[in-house]
Short mmCIF file of C-alpha atoms and ligand atoms in Angstrom, two decimals:
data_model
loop_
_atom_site.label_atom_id
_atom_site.label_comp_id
_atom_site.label_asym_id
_atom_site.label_seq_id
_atom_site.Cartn_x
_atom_site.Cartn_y
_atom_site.Cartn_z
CA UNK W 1020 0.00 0.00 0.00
CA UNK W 1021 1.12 3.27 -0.83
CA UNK W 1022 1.24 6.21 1.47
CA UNK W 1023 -1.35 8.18 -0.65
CA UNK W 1024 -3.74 4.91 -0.60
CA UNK W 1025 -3.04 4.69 3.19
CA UNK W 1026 -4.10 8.01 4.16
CA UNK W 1027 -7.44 8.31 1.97
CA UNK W 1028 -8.26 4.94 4.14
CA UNK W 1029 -7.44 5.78 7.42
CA UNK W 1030 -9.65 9.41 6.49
CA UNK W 1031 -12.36 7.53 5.83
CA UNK W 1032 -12.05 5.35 8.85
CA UNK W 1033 -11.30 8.34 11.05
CA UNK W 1034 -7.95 6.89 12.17
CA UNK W 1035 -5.77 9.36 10.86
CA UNK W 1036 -4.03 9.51 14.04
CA UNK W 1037 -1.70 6.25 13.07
CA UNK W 1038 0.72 8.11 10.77
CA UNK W 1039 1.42 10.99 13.33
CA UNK W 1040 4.87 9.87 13.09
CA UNK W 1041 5.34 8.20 10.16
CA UNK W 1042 7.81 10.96 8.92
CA UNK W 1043 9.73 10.29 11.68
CA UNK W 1044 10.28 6.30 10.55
CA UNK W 1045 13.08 4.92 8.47
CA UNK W 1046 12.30 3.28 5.17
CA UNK W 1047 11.53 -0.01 6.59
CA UNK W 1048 9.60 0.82 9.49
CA UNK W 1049 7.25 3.24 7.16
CA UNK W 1050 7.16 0.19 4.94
CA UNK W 1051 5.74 -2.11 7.34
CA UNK W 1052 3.28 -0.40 8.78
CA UNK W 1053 1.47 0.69 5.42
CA UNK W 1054 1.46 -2.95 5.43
CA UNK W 1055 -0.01 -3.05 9.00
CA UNK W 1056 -2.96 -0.47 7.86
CA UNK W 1057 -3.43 -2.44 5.20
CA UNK W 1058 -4.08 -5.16 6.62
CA UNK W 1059 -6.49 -3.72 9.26
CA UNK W 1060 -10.09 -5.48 9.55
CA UNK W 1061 -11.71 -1.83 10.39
CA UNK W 1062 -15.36 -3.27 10.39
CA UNK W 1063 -14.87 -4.29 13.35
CA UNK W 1064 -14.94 -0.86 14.29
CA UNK W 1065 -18.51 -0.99 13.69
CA UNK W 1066 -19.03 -3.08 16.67
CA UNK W 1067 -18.28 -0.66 18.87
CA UNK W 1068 -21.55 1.32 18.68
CA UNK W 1069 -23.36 -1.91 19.42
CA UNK W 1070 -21.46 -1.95 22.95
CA UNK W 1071 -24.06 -0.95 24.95
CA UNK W 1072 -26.52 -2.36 23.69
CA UNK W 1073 -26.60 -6.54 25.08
CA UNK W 1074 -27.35 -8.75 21.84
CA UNK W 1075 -30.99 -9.89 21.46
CA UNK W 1076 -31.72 -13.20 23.03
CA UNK W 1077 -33.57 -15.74 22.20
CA UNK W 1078 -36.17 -17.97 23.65
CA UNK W 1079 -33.95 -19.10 27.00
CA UNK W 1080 -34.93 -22.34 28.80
CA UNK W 1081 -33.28 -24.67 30.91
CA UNK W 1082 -30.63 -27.41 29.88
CA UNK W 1083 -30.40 -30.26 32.40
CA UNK W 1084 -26.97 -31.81 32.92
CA UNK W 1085 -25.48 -34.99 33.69
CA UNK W 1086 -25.05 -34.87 37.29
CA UNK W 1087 -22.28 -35.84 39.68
CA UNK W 1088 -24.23 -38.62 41.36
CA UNK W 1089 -25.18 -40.18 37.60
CA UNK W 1090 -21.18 -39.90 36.49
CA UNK W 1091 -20.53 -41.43 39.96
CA UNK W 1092 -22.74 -44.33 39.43
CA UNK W 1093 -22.31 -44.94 35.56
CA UNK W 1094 -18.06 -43.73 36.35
CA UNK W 1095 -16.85 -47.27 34.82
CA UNK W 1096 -18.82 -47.11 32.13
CA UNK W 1097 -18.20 -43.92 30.78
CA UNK W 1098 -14.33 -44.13 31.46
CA UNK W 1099 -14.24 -47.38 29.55
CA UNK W 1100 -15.54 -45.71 26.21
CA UNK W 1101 -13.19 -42.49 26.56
CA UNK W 1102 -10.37 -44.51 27.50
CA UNK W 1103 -10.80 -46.54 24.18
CA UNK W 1104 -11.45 -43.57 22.34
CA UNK W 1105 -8.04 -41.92 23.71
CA UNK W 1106 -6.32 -45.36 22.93
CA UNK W 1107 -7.85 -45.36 19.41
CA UNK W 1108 -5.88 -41.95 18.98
CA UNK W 1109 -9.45 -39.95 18.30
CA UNK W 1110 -8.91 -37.51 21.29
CA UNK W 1111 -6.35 -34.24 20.94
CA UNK W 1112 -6.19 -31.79 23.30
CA UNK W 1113 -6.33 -27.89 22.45
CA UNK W 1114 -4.39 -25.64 25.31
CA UNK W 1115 -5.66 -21.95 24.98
CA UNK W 1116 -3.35 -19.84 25.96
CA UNK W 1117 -2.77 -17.07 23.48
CA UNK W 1118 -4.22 -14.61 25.88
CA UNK W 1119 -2.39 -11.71 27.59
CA UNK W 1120 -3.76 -12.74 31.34
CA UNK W 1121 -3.74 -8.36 31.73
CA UNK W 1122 -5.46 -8.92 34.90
CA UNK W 1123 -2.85 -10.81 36.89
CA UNK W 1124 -0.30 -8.19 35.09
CA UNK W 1125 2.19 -10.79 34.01
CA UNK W 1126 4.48 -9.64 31.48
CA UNK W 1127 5.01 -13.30 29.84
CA UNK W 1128 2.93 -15.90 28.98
CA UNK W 1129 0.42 -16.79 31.97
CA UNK W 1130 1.42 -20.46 31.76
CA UNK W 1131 4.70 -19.45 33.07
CA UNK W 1132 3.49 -18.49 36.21
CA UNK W 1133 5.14 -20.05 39.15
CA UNK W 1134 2.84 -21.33 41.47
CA UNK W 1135 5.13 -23.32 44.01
CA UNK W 1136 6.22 -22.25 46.91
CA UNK W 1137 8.95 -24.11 48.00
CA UNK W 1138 9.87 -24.95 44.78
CA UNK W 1139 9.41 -24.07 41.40
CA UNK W 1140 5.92 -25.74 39.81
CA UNK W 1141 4.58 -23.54 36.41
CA UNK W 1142 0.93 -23.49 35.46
CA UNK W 1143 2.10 -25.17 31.90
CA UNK W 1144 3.97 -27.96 33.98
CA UNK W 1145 0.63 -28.21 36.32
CA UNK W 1146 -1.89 -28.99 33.04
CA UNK W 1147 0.99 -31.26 31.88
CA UNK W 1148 0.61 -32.95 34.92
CA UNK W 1149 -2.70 -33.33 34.87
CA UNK W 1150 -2.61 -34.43 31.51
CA UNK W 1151 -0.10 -36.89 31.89
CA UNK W 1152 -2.24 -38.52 34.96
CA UNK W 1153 -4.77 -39.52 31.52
CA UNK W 1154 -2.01 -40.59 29.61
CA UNK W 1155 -0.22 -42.73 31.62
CA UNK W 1156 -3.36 -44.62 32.61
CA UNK W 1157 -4.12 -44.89 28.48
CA UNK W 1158 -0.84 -46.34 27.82
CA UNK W 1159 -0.91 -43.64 25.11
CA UNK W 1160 0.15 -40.14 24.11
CA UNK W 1161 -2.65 -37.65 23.87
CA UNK W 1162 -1.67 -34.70 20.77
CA UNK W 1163 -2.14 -31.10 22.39
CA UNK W 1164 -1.84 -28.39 20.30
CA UNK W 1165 -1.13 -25.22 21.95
CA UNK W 1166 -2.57 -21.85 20.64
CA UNK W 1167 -0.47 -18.90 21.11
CA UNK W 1168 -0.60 -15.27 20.05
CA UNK W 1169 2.08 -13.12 17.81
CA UNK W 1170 2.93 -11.38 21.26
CA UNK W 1171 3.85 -14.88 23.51
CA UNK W 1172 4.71 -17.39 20.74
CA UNK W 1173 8.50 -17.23 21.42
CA UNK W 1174 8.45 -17.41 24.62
CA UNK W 1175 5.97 -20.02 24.87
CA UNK W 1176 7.87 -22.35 22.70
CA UNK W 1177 11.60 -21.35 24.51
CA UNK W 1178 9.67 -22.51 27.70
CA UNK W 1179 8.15 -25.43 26.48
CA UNK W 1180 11.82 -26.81 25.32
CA UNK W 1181 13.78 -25.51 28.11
CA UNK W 1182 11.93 -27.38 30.38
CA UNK W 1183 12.21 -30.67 28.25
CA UNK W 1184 8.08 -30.27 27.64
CA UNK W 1185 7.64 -31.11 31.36
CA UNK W 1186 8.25 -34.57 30.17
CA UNK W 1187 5.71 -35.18 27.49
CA UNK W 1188 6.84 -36.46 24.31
CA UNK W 1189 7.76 -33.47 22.20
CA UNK W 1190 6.55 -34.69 18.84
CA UNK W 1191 3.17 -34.55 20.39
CA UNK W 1192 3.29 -30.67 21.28
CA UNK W 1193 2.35 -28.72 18.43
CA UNK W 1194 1.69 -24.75 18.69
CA UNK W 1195 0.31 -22.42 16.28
CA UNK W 1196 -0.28 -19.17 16.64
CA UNK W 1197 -3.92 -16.94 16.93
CA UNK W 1198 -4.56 -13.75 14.94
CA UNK W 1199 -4.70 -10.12 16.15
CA UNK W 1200 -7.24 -7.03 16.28
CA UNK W 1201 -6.52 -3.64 16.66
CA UNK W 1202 -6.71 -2.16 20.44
CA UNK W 1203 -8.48 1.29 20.73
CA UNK W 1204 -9.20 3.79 22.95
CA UNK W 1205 -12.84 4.92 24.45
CA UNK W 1206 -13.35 7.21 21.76
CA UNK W 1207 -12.64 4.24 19.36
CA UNK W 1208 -9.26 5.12 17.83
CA UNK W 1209 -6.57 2.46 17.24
CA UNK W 1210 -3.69 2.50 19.57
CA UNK W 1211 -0.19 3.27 18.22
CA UNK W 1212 2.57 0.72 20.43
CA UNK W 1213 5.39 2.07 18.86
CA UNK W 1214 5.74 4.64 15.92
CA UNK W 1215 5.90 2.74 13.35
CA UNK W 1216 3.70 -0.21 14.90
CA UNK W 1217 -0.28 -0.20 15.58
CA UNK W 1218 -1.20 -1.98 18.66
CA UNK W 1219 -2.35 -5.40 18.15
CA UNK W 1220 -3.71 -7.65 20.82
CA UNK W 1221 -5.26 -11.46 20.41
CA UNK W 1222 -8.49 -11.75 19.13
CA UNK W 1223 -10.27 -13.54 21.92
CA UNK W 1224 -10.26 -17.23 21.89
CA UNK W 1225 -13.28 -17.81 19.56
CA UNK W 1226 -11.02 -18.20 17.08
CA UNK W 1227 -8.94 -20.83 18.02
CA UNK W 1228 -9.99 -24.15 15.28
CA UNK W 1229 -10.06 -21.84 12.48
CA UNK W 1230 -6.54 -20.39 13.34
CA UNK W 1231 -5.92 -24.28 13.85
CA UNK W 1232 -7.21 -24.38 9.94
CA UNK W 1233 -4.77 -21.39 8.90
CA UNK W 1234 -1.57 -22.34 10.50
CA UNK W 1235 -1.87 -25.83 8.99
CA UNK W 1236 -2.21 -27.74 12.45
CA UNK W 1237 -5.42 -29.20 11.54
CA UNK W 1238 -3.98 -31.31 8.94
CA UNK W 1239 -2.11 -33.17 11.82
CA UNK W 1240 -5.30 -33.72 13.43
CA UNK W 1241 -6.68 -35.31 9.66
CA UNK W 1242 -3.21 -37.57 9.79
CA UNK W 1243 -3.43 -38.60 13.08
CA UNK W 1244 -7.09 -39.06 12.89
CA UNK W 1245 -8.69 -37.18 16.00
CA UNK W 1246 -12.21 -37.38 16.03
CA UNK W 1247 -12.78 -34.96 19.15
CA UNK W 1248 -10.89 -31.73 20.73
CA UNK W 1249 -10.67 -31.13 24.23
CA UNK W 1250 -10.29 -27.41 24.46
CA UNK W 1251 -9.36 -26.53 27.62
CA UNK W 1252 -8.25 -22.68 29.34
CA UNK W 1253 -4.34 -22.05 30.85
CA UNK W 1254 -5.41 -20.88 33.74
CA UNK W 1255 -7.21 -23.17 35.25
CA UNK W 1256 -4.61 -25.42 37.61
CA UNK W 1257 -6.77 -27.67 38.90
CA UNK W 1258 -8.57 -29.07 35.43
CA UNK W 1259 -8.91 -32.56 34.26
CA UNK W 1260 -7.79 -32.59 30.68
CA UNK W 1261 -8.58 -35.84 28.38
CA UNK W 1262 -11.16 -36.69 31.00
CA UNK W 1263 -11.54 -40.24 29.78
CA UNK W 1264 -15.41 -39.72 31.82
CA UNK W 1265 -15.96 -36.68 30.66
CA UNK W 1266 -15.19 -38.39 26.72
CA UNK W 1267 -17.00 -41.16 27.34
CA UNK W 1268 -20.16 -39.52 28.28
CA UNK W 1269 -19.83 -37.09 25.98
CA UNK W 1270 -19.96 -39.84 23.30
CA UNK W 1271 -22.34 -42.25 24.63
CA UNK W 1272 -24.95 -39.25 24.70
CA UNK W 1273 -24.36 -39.11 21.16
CA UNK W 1274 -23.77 -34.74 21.22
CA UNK W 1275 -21.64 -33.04 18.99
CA UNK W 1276 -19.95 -31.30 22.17
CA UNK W 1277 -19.80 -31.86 25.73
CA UNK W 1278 -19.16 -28.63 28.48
CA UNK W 1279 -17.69 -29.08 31.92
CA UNK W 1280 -19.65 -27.27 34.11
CA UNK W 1281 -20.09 -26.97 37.90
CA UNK W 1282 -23.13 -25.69 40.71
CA UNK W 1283 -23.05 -22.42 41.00
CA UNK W 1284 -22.29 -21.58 44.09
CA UNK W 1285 -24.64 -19.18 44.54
CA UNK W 1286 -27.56 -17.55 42.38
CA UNK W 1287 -25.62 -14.43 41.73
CA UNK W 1288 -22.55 -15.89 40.93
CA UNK W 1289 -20.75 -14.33 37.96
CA UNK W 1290 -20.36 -16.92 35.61
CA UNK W 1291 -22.03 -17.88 32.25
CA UNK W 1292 -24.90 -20.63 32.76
CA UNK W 1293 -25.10 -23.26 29.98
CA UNK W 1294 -28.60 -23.50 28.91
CA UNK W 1295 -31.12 -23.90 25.64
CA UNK W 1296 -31.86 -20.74 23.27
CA UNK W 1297 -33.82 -21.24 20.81
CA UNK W 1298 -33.78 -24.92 21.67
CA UNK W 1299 -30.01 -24.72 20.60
CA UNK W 1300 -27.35 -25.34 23.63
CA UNK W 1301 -26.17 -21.35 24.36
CA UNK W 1302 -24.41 -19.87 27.25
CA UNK W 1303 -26.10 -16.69 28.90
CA UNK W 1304 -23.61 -14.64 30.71
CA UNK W 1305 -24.44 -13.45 34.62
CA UNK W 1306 -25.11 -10.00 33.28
CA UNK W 1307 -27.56 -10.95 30.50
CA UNK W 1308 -30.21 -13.16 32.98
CA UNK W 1309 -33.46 -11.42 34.45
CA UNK W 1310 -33.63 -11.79 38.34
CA UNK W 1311 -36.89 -14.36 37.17
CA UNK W 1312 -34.35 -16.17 35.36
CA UNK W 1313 -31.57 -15.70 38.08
CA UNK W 1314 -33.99 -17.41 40.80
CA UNK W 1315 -36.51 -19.90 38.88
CA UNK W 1316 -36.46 -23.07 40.84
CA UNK W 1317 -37.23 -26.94 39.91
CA UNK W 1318 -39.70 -28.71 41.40
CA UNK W 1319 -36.86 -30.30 43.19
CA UNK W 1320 -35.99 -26.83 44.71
CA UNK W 1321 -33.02 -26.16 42.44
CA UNK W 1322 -32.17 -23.70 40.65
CA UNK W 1323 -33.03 -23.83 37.21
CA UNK W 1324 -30.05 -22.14 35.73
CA UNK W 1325 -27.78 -23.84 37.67
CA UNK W 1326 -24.54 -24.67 35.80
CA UNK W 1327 -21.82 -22.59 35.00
CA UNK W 1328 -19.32 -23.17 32.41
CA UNK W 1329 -15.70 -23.31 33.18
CA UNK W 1330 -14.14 -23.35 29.64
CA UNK W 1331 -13.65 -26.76 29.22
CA UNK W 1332 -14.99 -28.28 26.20
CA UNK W 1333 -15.52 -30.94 24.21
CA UNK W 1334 -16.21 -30.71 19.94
CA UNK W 1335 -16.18 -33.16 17.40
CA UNK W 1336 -13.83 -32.52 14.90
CA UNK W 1337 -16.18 -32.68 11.44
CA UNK W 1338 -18.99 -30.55 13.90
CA UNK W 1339 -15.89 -28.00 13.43
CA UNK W 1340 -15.34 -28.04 10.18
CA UNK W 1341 -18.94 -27.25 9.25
CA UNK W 1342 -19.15 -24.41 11.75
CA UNK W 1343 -15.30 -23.34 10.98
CA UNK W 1344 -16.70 -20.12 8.70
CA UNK W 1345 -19.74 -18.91 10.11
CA UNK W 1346 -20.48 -15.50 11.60
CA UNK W 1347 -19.13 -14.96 15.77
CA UNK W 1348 -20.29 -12.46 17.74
CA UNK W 1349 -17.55 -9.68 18.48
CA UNK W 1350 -17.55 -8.54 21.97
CA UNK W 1351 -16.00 -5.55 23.13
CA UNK W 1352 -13.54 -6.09 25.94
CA UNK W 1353 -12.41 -3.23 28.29
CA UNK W 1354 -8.78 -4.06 29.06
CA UNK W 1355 -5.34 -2.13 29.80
CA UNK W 1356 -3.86 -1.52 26.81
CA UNK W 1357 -0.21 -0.12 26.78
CA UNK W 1358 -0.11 2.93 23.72
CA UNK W 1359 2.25 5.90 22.90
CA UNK W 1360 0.72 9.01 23.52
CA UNK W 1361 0.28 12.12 21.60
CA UNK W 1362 3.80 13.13 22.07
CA UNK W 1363 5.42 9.55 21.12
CA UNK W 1364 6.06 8.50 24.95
CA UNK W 1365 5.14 5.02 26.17
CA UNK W 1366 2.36 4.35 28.35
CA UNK W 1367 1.41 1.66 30.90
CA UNK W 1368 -1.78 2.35 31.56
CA UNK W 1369 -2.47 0.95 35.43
CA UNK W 1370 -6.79 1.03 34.49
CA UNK W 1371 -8.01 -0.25 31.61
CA UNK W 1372 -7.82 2.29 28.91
CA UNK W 1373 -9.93 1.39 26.07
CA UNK W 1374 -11.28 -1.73 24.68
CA UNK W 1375 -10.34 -5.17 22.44
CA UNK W 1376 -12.22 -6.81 19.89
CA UNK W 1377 -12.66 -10.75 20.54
CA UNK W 1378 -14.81 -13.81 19.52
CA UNK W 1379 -14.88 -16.56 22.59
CA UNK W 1380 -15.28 -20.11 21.98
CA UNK W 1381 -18.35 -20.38 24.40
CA UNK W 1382 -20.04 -19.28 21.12
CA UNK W 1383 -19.55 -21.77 19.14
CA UNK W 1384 -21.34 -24.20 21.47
CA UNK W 1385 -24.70 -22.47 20.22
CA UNK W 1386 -23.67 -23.29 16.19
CA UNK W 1387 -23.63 -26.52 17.28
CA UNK W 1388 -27.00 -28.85 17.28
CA UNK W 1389 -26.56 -29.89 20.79
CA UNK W 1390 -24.24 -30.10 23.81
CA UNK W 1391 -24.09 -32.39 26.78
CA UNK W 1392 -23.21 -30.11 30.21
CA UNK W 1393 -21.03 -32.49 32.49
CA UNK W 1394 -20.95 -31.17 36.10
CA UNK W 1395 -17.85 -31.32 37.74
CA UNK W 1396 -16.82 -31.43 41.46
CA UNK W 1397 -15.93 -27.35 41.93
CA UNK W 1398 -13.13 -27.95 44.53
CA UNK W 1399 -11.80 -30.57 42.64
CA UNK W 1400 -11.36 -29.59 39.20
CA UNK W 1401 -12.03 -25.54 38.98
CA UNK W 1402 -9.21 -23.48 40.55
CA UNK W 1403 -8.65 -20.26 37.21
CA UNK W 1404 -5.92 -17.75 38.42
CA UNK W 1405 -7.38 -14.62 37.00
CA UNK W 1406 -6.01 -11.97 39.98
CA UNK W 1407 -2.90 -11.41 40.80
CA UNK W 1408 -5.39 -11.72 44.84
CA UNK W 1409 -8.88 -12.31 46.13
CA UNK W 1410 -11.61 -14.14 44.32
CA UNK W 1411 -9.93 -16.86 41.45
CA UNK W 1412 -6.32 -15.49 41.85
CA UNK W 1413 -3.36 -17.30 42.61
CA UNK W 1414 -3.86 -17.14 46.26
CA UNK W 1415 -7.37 -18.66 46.53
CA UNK W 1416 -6.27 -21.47 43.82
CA UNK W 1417 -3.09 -22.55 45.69
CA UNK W 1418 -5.13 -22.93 48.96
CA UNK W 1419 -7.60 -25.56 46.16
CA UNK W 1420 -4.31 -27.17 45.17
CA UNK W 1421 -3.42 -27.91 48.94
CA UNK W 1422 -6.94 -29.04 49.52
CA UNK W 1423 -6.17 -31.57 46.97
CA UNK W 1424 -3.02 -32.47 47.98
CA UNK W 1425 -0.35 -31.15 45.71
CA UNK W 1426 2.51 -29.89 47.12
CA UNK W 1427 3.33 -26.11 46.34
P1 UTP D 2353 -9.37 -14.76 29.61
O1 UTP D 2353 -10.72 -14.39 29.14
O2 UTP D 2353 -9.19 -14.97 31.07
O3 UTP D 2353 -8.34 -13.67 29.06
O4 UTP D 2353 -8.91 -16.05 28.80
P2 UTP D 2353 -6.79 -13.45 29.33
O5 UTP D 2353 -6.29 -12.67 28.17
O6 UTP D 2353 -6.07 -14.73 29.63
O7 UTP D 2353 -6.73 -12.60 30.67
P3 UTP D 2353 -7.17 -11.09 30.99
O8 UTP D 2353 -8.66 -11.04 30.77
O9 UTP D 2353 -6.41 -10.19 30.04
O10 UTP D 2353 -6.77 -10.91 32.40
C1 UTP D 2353 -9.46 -17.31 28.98
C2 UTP D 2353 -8.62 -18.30 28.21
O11 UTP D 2353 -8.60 -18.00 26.83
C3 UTP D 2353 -7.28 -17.78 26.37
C4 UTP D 2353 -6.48 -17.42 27.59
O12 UTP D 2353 -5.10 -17.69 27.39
C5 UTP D 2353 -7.14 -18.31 28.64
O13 UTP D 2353 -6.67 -19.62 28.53
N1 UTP D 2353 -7.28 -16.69 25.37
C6 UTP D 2353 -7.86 -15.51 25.64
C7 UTP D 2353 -6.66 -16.93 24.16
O14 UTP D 2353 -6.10 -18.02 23.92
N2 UTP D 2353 -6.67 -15.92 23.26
C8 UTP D 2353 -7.25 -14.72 23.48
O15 UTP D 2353 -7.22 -13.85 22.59
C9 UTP D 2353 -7.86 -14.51 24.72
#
């Protein structure tokens, strides 16, 4: 793209802020971000005056889950078809972890986070771990493909070898890499990061199988012939990954994709509730629910909207495929964005500062005919490090690790 071309866009767009120092750049630099401009998706722009205004819902009703007393009961059962299925090779596991964890203010990857105490134990060794507990009882190696972002590839892989993998079999660790979005401030202008670079943050995780599609990791799924994706969040310590029950039941119900979810612990709880919209499986976040919705009981006395989703999901692969190119929602994210300001000085903004564009893979699970929630045991298997302190933060997830005897 040509200078000329580049500012007759960025007028139209009203972003004629990004070459305030463009005369300032070296060849190169001026070069590559023309490129960058050009290669800007600005209708996402448009989403932004659609912010405060929550999407339209559909008809909302109830989804019942399988519960822990019917896992407990049918356990063998359902183990014995997702261990086969994991020894057949059909399972993979997806890590998501292309995010910038902004919240616990971590400079590097969150899976690098040390969460020991007396010694050194990382979140990406932890979900190894737990991993491994699957595999070793398979007799077989389970393929997880780790999604990271332009900003934490590097150092994501460099940590991954240095530490010998945590002692899974490197041939079966495969990363690619998410794509970007422009940050921008309240009034809707894209960041600058550097003079000659527009500030780029991960879209969201909604993205993650069709970024598996574009970086050419899905063909080793096709080789290796995995049938179903275990998608799981880094941040998370305490999660069961390649839950052979969790498989199993998934595909003895016959669903295209299976959710993890737990009780909420209360009926205000913050957390997005699996149910039906539109007799499609949807999630309705906290915010979204009327207080009718937020209290309606079963006859039993429970609530009706009772399980929360703890992004960790199950999707067959073909399911995928068809879904792979349809429309996601954008939502707007309020986040701390680090920009250069009018005079070319960096910032580090310590309050969030404008917004991010993402798509989130709990919304796929409504382009998909059906979904089987799985309720999990809360203390057990749902300890996300989010805050750097109080509610899901390091502190209150190494006090779940103790309860469940790992030592930190
Ligand atoms: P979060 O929604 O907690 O976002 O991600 P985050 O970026 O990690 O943290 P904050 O909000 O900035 O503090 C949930 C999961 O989705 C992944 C994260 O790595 C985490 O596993 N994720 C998020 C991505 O892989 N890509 C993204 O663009 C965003």
């Amino acid at each position: 793209m040509k200078l000329e071309e580049a500012k007759e866009v960025l007028k139209q767009h009203g972003q004629e802020q990004l070459l305030r120092f463009y005369g300032e750049l070296g060849e190169k630099e001026q070069e590559e971000l023309l490129a960058q401009i050009e290669s800007l998706d600005f209708s996402l722009l448009k989403n932004l005056s659609k912010k405060d205004h929550a999407e339209e819902r559909g008809k909302l009703e109830p989804l019942a889950a399988v519960e822990i007393a019917e896992i407990e009961e049918k356990r063998e059962e359902f183990k014995s078809v997702g261990l086969d299925a994991i020894r057949a090779g059909k399972v993979g596991a997806v890590l998501l972890a292309g995010g910038q964890g902004t919240r616990l203010g971590l400079d590097r990857p969150k899976g690098v986070l040390n969460v020991g105490l007396t010694k050194e134990l990382y979140l990406f060794e932890c979900l190894i771990r737990n991993l491994m507990d699957v595999t070793k009882e398979a007799g077989v190696s389970v393929p997880l493909y780790v999604m990271t972002s332009e900003k934490n590839h590097e150092d994501t892989v460099g940590f991954f070898k240095e530490h010998t993998y945590f002692g899974y079999p490197p041939e079966d660790v495969l990363f690619f890499k998410q794509q970007m979005a422009p940050s921008v401030d309240y009034e809707g202008k894209i960041y600058l990061e550097e003079k000659g670079k527009i500030s780029l943050s991960p879209n969201g995780n909604g993205g993650w199988f069709s970024s598996m599609a574009g970086s050419g990791v899905l063909e080793d799924v096709k080789k290796r012939g995995v049938e179903w994706l275990n998608v799981f969040a880094v941040d998370n310590v305490l999660q069961r990954i390649a839950d052979p029950c969790f498989i199993g039941a998934t595909i003895k119900s016959g669903c295209a994709s299976g959710a993890k979810v737990v009780s909420k612990a209360e009926p205000q709880e913050r957390v997005g509730v699996l149910c039906l919209e539109d007799g499609k499986p949807s999630i309705v976040e906290y915010y979204e629910m009327t207080d009718e919705m937020i209290h309606s009981c079963t006859d039993k006395g429970e609530l009706s909207y009772r399980f929360g989703v703890i992004l960790n999901y199950l999707f067959r692969v073909d399911k995928l495929e068809e879904i792979m190119n349809r429309y996601m929602p954008v939502h707007i994210v309020e986040k701390k964005i680090p920009y250069l300001d009018e005079a070319g000085n960096p910032v580090k903004p310590e309050e969030p500062n404008g917004y991010k564009f993402e798509t989130l893979v709990l919304d796929m699970i409504h382009e998909l005919d059906d979904c089987l929630p799985y309720e999990v045991v809360r203390e057990r298997e749902f300890a996300p490090i989010k805050n750097r302190t109080g509610v899901d933060s390091l502190e209150s997830a190494r006090e779940l690790m103790r309860k469940n005897g790992i030592e930190l």
